[in-house]
Amino acid sequence: MSITSVPSVSLGTTEALIDEVFLFGRVLRDALMSEADGHIPRALTGVLLVLAARGECRQNELATELCVGQSSLSRQITGLVEFGYVSRHPDPADGRAFRIRVSEEGMAYVKHVRTRRAARMQKLLTGWNETEAATALDSIRHLKETLVDPEHRIVTSSNPIGTQSV
């Protein structure tokens, strides 16, 4: 006999949360991204920031973390290599695979972008106090960790990385 668990959050709240998170992502990108940040496309900047935070890794590991396909990421990494922001070298453990890492020039660019974005966000948070910001941070982290937790992922045939599409 199986025990059916009752959802702890209502369907209406779940739907509203999905809508708000989706719109939040768009608003955040528009608020923090600026053409003044640099000369590379926004998508490449995003990949570079994630790689800098993650550290050296295989391309397939980064693709999984970014929830993008291998071919798409490969094109983006090629662009970052051409800009001199990423180095790519064969994986000593598997000569067919590549390891990637952010170069010194790339780290300087990451620092520039992160500093500018933090300054913009700090201005946008005028009127918030430290407790409100910390509470928001805790909630966002908790949601992210819940969504990343493999125990909560739903595998579908159209989504091979194992996350449910929104």
JSON list of C-alpha atoms in Angstrom, two decimals:
[
{"chain": "A", "resi": 1, "resn": "MET", "atom": "CA", "xyz": [0.00, 0.00, 0.00]},
{"chain": "A", "resi": 2, "resn": "SER", "atom": "CA", "xyz": [1.51, 3.34, -1.03]},
{"chain": "A", "resi": 3, "resn": "ILE", "atom": "CA", "xyz": [1.15, 6.52, 0.93]},
{"chain": "A", "resi": 4, "resn": "THR", "atom": "CA", "xyz": [0.29, 9.56, -1.14]},
{"chain": "A", "resi": 5, "resn": "SER", "atom": "CA", "xyz": [1.81, 12.76, 0.13]},
{"chain": "A", "resi": 6, "resn": "VAL", "atom": "CA", "xyz": [-0.27, 15.90, 0.22]},
{"chain": "A", "resi": 7, "resn": "PRO", "atom": "CA", "xyz": [1.45, 18.93, -1.33]},
{"chain": "A", "resi": 8, "resn": "SER", "atom": "CA", "xyz": [2.52, 21.42, 1.31]},
{"chain": "A", "resi": 9, "resn": "VAL", "atom": "CA", "xyz": [1.98, 24.40, -1.01]},
{"chain": "A", "resi": 10, "resn": "SER", "atom": "CA", "xyz": [-1.28, 25.07, -2.85]},
{"chain": "A", "resi": 11, "resn": "LEU", "atom": "CA", "xyz": [-1.48, 24.87, -6.65]},
{"chain": "A", "resi": 12, "resn": "GLY", "atom": "CA", "xyz": [-2.43, 28.57, -6.83]},
{"chain": "A", "resi": 13, "resn": "THR", "atom": "CA", "xyz": [0.58, 29.65, -4.79]},
{"chain": "A", "resi": 14, "resn": "THR", "atom": "CA", "xyz": [2.82, 27.38, -6.86]},
{"chain": "A", "resi": 15, "resn": "GLU", "atom": "CA", "xyz": [1.54, 28.87, -10.12]},
{"chain": "A", "resi": 16, "resn": "ALA", "atom": "CA", "xyz": [2.01, 32.42, -8.80]},
{"chain": "A", "resi": 17, "resn": "LEU", "atom": "CA", "xyz": [5.53, 31.56, -7.63]},
{"chain": "A", "resi": 18, "resn": "ILE", "atom": "CA", "xyz": [6.45, 30.22, -11.09]},
{"chain": "A", "resi": 19, "resn": "ASP", "atom": "CA", "xyz": [5.12, 33.39, -12.73]},
{"chain": "A", "resi": 20, "resn": "GLU", "atom": "CA", "xyz": [6.94, 35.67, -10.30]},
{"chain": "A", "resi": 21, "resn": "VAL", "atom": "CA", "xyz": [10.24, 33.79, -10.56]},
{"chain": "A", "resi": 22, "resn": "PHE", "atom": "CA", "xyz": [10.06, 33.90, -14.36]},
{"chain": "A", "resi": 23, "resn": "LEU", "atom": "CA", "xyz": [9.36, 37.63, -14.36]},
{"chain": "A", "resi": 24, "resn": "PHE", "atom": "CA", "xyz": [11.93, 38.20, -11.62]},
{"chain": "A", "resi": 25, "resn": "GLY", "atom": "CA", "xyz": [14.61, 36.68, -13.83]},
{"chain": "A", "resi": 26, "resn": "ARG", "atom": "CA", "xyz": [13.74, 39.05, -16.67]},
{"chain": "A", "resi": 27, "resn": "VAL", "atom": "CA", "xyz": [13.54, 42.11, -14.42]},
{"chain": "A", "resi": 28, "resn": "LEU", "atom": "CA", "xyz": [16.82, 41.25, -12.72]},
{"chain": "A", "resi": 29, "resn": "ARG", "atom": "CA", "xyz": [18.59, 40.81, -16.05]},
{"chain": "A", "resi": 30, "resn": "ASP", "atom": "CA", "xyz": [17.28, 44.14, -17.32]},
{"chain": "A", "resi": 31, "resn": "ALA", "atom": "CA", "xyz": [18.13, 45.94, -14.08]},
{"chain": "A", "resi": 32, "resn": "LEU", "atom": "CA", "xyz": [21.66, 44.62, -13.76]},
{"chain": "A", "resi": 33, "resn": "MET", "atom": "CA", "xyz": [22.85, 44.09, -17.31]},
{"chain": "A", "resi": 34, "resn": "SER", "atom": "CA", "xyz": [24.28, 47.03, -19.08]},
{"chain": "A", "resi": 35, "resn": "GLU", "atom": "CA", "xyz": [25.96, 47.50, -22.41]},
{"chain": "A", "resi": 36, "resn": "ALA", "atom": "CA", "xyz": [28.49, 49.58, -20.46]},
{"chain": "A", "resi": 37, "resn": "ASP", "atom": "CA", "xyz": [29.66, 46.42, -18.67]},
{"chain": "A", "resi": 38, "resn": "GLY", "atom": "CA", "xyz": [31.75, 45.39, -21.60]},
{"chain": "A", "resi": 39, "resn": "HIS", "atom": "CA", "xyz": [32.04, 44.45, -25.18]},
{"chain": "A", "resi": 40, "resn": "ILE", "atom": "CA", "xyz": [30.91, 40.83, -25.17]},
{"chain": "A", "resi": 41, "resn": "PRO", "atom": "CA", "xyz": [27.31, 39.61, -25.59]},
{"chain": "A", "resi": 42, "resn": "ARG", "atom": "CA", "xyz": [25.18, 39.18, -22.46]},
{"chain": "A", "resi": 43, "resn": "ALA", "atom": "CA", "xyz": [24.94, 35.41, -22.92]},
{"chain": "A", "resi": 44, "resn": "LEU", "atom": "CA", "xyz": [28.73, 35.09, -22.96]},
{"chain": "A", "resi": 45, "resn": "THR", "atom": "CA", "xyz": [28.99, 37.27, -19.87]},
{"chain": "A", "resi": 46, "resn": "GLY", "atom": "CA", "xyz": [26.57, 34.95, -18.08]},
{"chain": "A", "resi": 47, "resn": "VAL", "atom": "CA", "xyz": [28.56, 31.85, -19.02]},
{"chain": "A", "resi": 48, "resn": "LEU", "atom": "CA", "xyz": [31.79, 33.53, -17.95]},
{"chain": "A", "resi": 49, "resn": "LEU", "atom": "CA", "xyz": [30.36, 34.53, -14.56]},
{"chain": "A", "resi": 50, "resn": "VAL", "atom": "CA", "xyz": [29.15, 30.99, -13.84]},
{"chain": "A", "resi": 51, "resn": "LEU", "atom": "CA", "xyz": [32.46, 29.46, -14.94]},
{"chain": "A", "resi": 52, "resn": "ALA", "atom": "CA", "xyz": [34.39, 31.92, -12.76]},
{"chain": "A", "resi": 53, "resn": "ALA", "atom": "CA", "xyz": [32.27, 30.99, -9.73]},
{"chain": "A", "resi": 54, "resn": "ARG", "atom": "CA", "xyz": [32.52, 27.26, -10.45]},
{"chain": "A", "resi": 55, "resn": "GLY", "atom": "CA", "xyz": [36.20, 27.08, -11.35]},
{"chain": "A", "resi": 56, "resn": "GLU", "atom": "CA", "xyz": [37.92, 24.85, -13.87]},
{"chain": "A", "resi": 57, "resn": "CYS", "atom": "CA", "xyz": [35.71, 22.04, -15.12]},
{"chain": "A", "resi": 58, "resn": "ARG", "atom": "CA", "xyz": [34.73, 19.95, -18.11]},
{"chain": "A", "resi": 59, "resn": "GLN", "atom": "CA", "xyz": [32.49, 21.61, -20.67]},
{"chain": "A", "resi": 60, "resn": "ASN", "atom": "CA", "xyz": [29.76, 19.01, -20.12]},
{"chain": "A", "resi": 61, "resn": "GLU", "atom": "CA", "xyz": [29.72, 19.80, -16.37]},
{"chain": "A", "resi": 62, "resn": "LEU", "atom": "CA", "xyz": [29.23, 23.49, -17.09]},
{"chain": "A", "resi": 63, "resn": "ALA", "atom": "CA", "xyz": [26.51, 22.71, -19.65]},
{"chain": "A", "resi": 64, "resn": "THR", "atom": "CA", "xyz": [24.64, 20.72, -17.01]},
{"chain": "A", "resi": 65, "resn": "GLU", "atom": "CA", "xyz": [24.98, 23.52, -14.46]},
{"chain": "A", "resi": 66, "resn": "LEU", "atom": "CA", "xyz": [23.75, 26.11, -16.98]},
{"chain": "A", "resi": 67, "resn": "CYS", "atom": "CA", "xyz": [20.94, 23.82, -18.22]},
{"chain": "A", "resi": 68, "resn": "VAL", "atom": "CA", "xyz": [22.05, 24.27, -21.85]},
{"chain": "A", "resi": 69, "resn": "GLY", "atom": "CA", "xyz": [22.97, 21.84, -24.59]},
{"chain": "A", "resi": 70, "resn": "GLN", "atom": "CA", "xyz": [26.56, 20.86, -25.33]},
{"chain": "A", "resi": 71, "resn": "SER", "atom": "CA", "xyz": [26.56, 22.36, -28.83]},
{"chain": "A", "resi": 72, "resn": "SER", "atom": "CA", "xyz": [25.19, 25.70, -27.63]},
{"chain": "A", "resi": 73, "resn": "LEU", "atom": "CA", "xyz": [27.75, 25.92, -24.83]},
{"chain": "A", "resi": 74, "resn": "SER", "atom": "CA", "xyz": [30.55, 24.88, -27.18]},
{"chain": "A", "resi": 75, "resn": "ARG", "atom": "CA", "xyz": [29.80, 27.87, -29.43]},
{"chain": "A", "resi": 76, "resn": "GLN", "atom": "CA", "xyz": [29.74, 30.19, -26.42]},
{"chain": "A", "resi": 77, "resn": "ILE", "atom": "CA", "xyz": [33.02, 28.82, -25.08]},
{"chain": "A", "resi": 78, "resn": "THR", "atom": "CA", "xyz": [34.59, 29.26, -28.52]},
{"chain": "A", "resi": 79, "resn": "GLY", "atom": "CA", "xyz": [33.55, 32.91, -28.41]},
{"chain": "A", "resi": 80, "resn": "LEU", "atom": "CA", "xyz": [35.02, 33.36, -24.94]},
{"chain": "A", "resi": 81, "resn": "VAL", "atom": "CA", "xyz": [38.26, 31.68, -26.05]},
{"chain": "A", "resi": 82, "resn": "GLU", "atom": "CA", "xyz": [38.43, 34.08, -29.01]},
{"chain": "A", "resi": 83, "resn": "PHE", "atom": "CA", "xyz": [38.05, 37.04, -26.63]},
{"chain": "A", "resi": 84, "resn": "GLY", "atom": "CA", "xyz": [40.86, 35.59, -24.51]},
{"chain": "A", "resi": 85, "resn": "TYR", "atom": "CA", "xyz": [38.61, 35.22, -21.46]},
{"chain": "A", "resi": 86, "resn": "VAL", "atom": "CA", "xyz": [38.63, 31.40, -21.30]},
{"chain": "A", "resi": 87, "resn": "SER", "atom": "CA", "xyz": [41.26, 28.78, -21.95]},
{"chain": "A", "resi": 88, "resn": "ARG", "atom": "CA", "xyz": [40.34, 25.30, -23.15]},
{"chain": "A", "resi": 89, "resn": "HIS", "atom": "CA", "xyz": [42.65, 22.30, -22.93]},
{"chain": "A", "resi": 90, "resn": "PRO", "atom": "CA", "xyz": [42.30, 18.51, -23.26]},
{"chain": "A", "resi": 91, "resn": "ASP", "atom": "CA", "xyz": [41.25, 16.68, -20.12]},
{"chain": "A", "resi": 92, "resn": "PRO", "atom": "CA", "xyz": [44.22, 14.54, -19.02]},
{"chain": "A", "resi": 93, "resn": "ALA", "atom": "CA", "xyz": [41.80, 11.89, -17.74]},
{"chain": "A", "resi": 94, "resn": "ASP", "atom": "CA", "xyz": [39.94, 11.68, -21.08]},
{"chain": "A", "resi": 95, "resn": "GLY", "atom": "CA", "xyz": [41.61, 13.00, -24.22]},
{"chain": "A", "resi": 96, "resn": "ARG", "atom": "CA", "xyz": [38.24, 13.32, -25.99]},
{"chain": "A", "resi": 97, "resn": "ALA", "atom": "CA", "xyz": [36.96, 15.83, -23.42]},
{"chain": "A", "resi": 98, "resn": "PHE", "atom": "CA", "xyz": [38.05, 19.40, -22.71]},
{"chain": "A", "resi": 99, "resn": "ARG", "atom": "CA", "xyz": [38.55, 21.30, -19.49]},
{"chain": "A", "resi": 100, "resn": "ILE", "atom": "CA", "xyz": [37.87, 25.01, -19.41]},
{"chain": "A", "resi": 101, "resn": "ARG", "atom": "CA", "xyz": [38.84, 27.79, -17.05]},
{"chain": "A", "resi": 102, "resn": "VAL", "atom": "CA", "xyz": [38.68, 31.57, -16.90]},
{"chain": "A", "resi": 103, "resn": "SER", "atom": "CA", "xyz": [41.92, 33.31, -17.92]},
{"chain": "A", "resi": 104, "resn": "GLU", "atom": "CA", "xyz": [43.48, 36.25, -16.07]},
{"chain": "A", "resi": 105, "resn": "GLU", "atom": "CA", "xyz": [41.89, 38.61, -18.60]},
{"chain": "A", "resi": 106, "resn": "GLY", "atom": "CA", "xyz": [38.57, 36.88, -18.05]},
{"chain": "A", "resi": 107, "resn": "MET", "atom": "CA", "xyz": [38.87, 37.22, -14.27]},
{"chain": "A", "resi": 108, "resn": "ALA", "atom": "CA", "xyz": [39.54, 40.96, -14.66]},
{"chain": "A", "resi": 109, "resn": "TYR", "atom": "CA", "xyz": [36.41, 41.25, -16.81]},
{"chain": "A", "resi": 110, "resn": "VAL", "atom": "CA", "xyz": [34.39, 39.23, -14.27]},
{"chain": "A", "resi": 111, "resn": "LYS", "atom": "CA", "xyz": [35.54, 41.52, -11.46]},
{"chain": "A", "resi": 112, "resn": "HIS", "atom": "CA", "xyz": [34.59, 44.60, -13.51]},
{"chain": "A", "resi": 113, "resn": "VAL", "atom": "CA", "xyz": [31.11, 43.26, -14.31]},
{"chain": "A", "resi": 114, "resn": "ARG", "atom": "CA", "xyz": [30.42, 42.03, -10.77]},
{"chain": "A", "resi": 115, "resn": "THR", "atom": "CA", "xyz": [31.49, 45.37, -9.27]},
{"chain": "A", "resi": 116, "resn": "ARG", "atom": "CA", "xyz": [29.27, 47.35, -11.64]},
{"chain": "A", "resi": 117, "resn": "ARG", "atom": "CA", "xyz": [26.30, 45.05, -11.08]},
{"chain": "A", "resi": 118, "resn": "ALA", "atom": "CA", "xyz": [26.69, 45.14, -7.29]},
{"chain": "A", "resi": 119, "resn": "ALA", "atom": "CA", "xyz": [26.80, 48.94, -7.36]},
{"chain": "A", "resi": 120, "resn": "ARG", "atom": "CA", "xyz": [23.62, 49.05, -9.48]},
{"chain": "A", "resi": 121, "resn": "MET", "atom": "CA", "xyz": [21.86, 46.57, -7.20]},
{"chain": "A", "resi": 122, "resn": "GLN", "atom": "CA", "xyz": [22.94, 48.47, -4.11]},
{"chain": "A", "resi": 123, "resn": "LYS", "atom": "CA", "xyz": [21.33, 51.64, -5.55]},
{"chain": "A", "resi": 124, "resn": "LEU", "atom": "CA", "xyz": [18.17, 49.72, -6.42]},
{"chain": "A", "resi": 125, "resn": "LEU", "atom": "CA", "xyz": [17.94, 48.41, -2.86]},
{"chain": "A", "resi": 126, "resn": "THR", "atom": "CA", "xyz": [17.86, 51.90, -1.37]},
{"chain": "A", "resi": 127, "resn": "GLY", "atom": "CA", "xyz": [15.09, 51.76, 1.21]},
{"chain": "A", "resi": 128, "resn": "TRP", "atom": "CA", "xyz": [15.78, 48.12, 2.11]},
{"chain": "A", "resi": 129, "resn": "ASN", "atom": "CA", "xyz": [17.55, 47.27, 5.33]},
{"chain": "A", "resi": 130, "resn": "GLU", "atom": "CA", "xyz": [20.14, 44.53, 5.83]},
{"chain": "A", "resi": 131, "resn": "THR", "atom": "CA", "xyz": [17.59, 42.19, 7.42]},
{"chain": "A", "resi": 132, "resn": "GLU", "atom": "CA", "xyz": [15.21, 42.46, 4.46]},
{"chain": "A", "resi": 133, "resn": "ALA", "atom": "CA", "xyz": [18.02, 41.82, 2.00]},
{"chain": "A", "resi": 134, "resn": "ALA", "atom": "CA", "xyz": [19.31, 38.84, 4.01]},
{"chain": "A", "resi": 135, "resn": "THR", "atom": "CA", "xyz": [15.78, 37.39, 4.21]},
{"chain": "A", "resi": 136, "resn": "ALA", "atom": "CA", "xyz": [15.36, 37.72, 0.43]},
{"chain": "A", "resi": 137, "resn": "LEU", "atom": "CA", "xyz": [18.76, 36.10, -0.10]},
{"chain": "A", "resi": 138, "resn": "ASP", "atom": "CA", "xyz": [17.85, 33.18, 2.17]},
{"chain": "A", "resi": 139, "resn": "SER", "atom": "CA", "xyz": [14.54, 32.64, 0.34]},
{"chain": "A", "resi": 140, "resn": "ILE", "atom": "CA", "xyz": [16.14, 32.76, -3.10]},
{"chain": "A", "resi": 141, "resn": "ARG", "atom": "CA", "xyz": [18.88, 30.34, -2.03]},
{"chain": "A", "resi": 142, "resn": "HIS", "atom": "CA", "xyz": [16.34, 27.97, -0.49]},
{"chain": "A", "resi": 143, "resn": "LEU", "atom": "CA", "xyz": [14.25, 27.97, -3.68]},
{"chain": "A", "resi": 144, "resn": "LYS", "atom": "CA", "xyz": [17.34, 27.43, -5.86]},
{"chain": "A", "resi": 145, "resn": "GLU", "atom": "CA", "xyz": [18.58, 24.56, -3.69]},
{"chain": "A", "resi": 146, "resn": "THR", "atom": "CA", "xyz": [15.14, 22.94, -3.79]},
{"chain": "A", "resi": 147, "resn": "LEU", "atom": "CA", "xyz": [15.02, 23.16, -7.58]},
{"chain": "A", "resi": 148, "resn": "VAL", "atom": "CA", "xyz": [18.57, 21.85, -7.97]},
{"chain": "A", "resi": 149, "resn": "ASP", "atom": "CA", "xyz": [18.10, 18.93, -5.55]},
{"chain": "A", "resi": 150, "resn": "PRO", "atom": "CA", "xyz": [18.10, 15.76, -7.69]},
{"chain": "A", "resi": 151, "resn": "GLU", "atom": "CA", "xyz": [15.48, 14.23, -5.38]},
{"chain": "A", "resi": 152, "resn": "HIS", "atom": "CA", "xyz": [12.99, 16.86, -6.58]},
{"chain": "A", "resi": 153, "resn": "ARG", "atom": "CA", "xyz": [13.76, 16.63, -10.32]},
{"chain": "A", "resi": 154, "resn": "ILE", "atom": "CA", "xyz": [11.30, 15.12, -12.74]},
{"chain": "A", "resi": 155, "resn": "VAL", "atom": "CA", "xyz": [12.83, 13.39, -15.75]},
{"chain": "A", "resi": 156, "resn": "THR", "atom": "CA", "xyz": [10.97, 13.75, -19.02]},
{"chain": "A", "resi": 157, "resn": "SER", "atom": "CA", "xyz": [11.89, 12.41, -22.43]},
{"chain": "A", "resi": 158, "resn": "SER", "atom": "CA", "xyz": [12.02, 15.93, -23.91]},
{"chain": "A", "resi": 159, "resn": "ASN", "atom": "CA", "xyz": [14.26, 17.22, -21.13]},
{"chain": "A", "resi": 160, "resn": "PRO", "atom": "CA", "xyz": [17.31, 14.96, -20.80]},
{"chain": "A", "resi": 161, "resn": "ILE", "atom": "CA", "xyz": [19.04, 16.92, -18.03]},
{"chain": "A", "resi": 162, "resn": "GLY", "atom": "CA", "xyz": [16.39, 15.86, -15.58]},
{"chain": "A", "resi": 163, "resn": "THR", "atom": "CA", "xyz": [14.65, 19.09, -14.69]},
{"chain": "A", "resi": 164, "resn": "GLN", "atom": "CA", "xyz": [11.03, 19.74, -15.29]},
{"chain": "A", "resi": 165, "resn": "SER", "atom": "CA", "xyz": [10.43, 22.38, -17.95]},
{"chain": "A", "resi": 166, "resn": "VAL", "atom": "CA", "xyz": [8.53, 25.48, -16.93]}
]
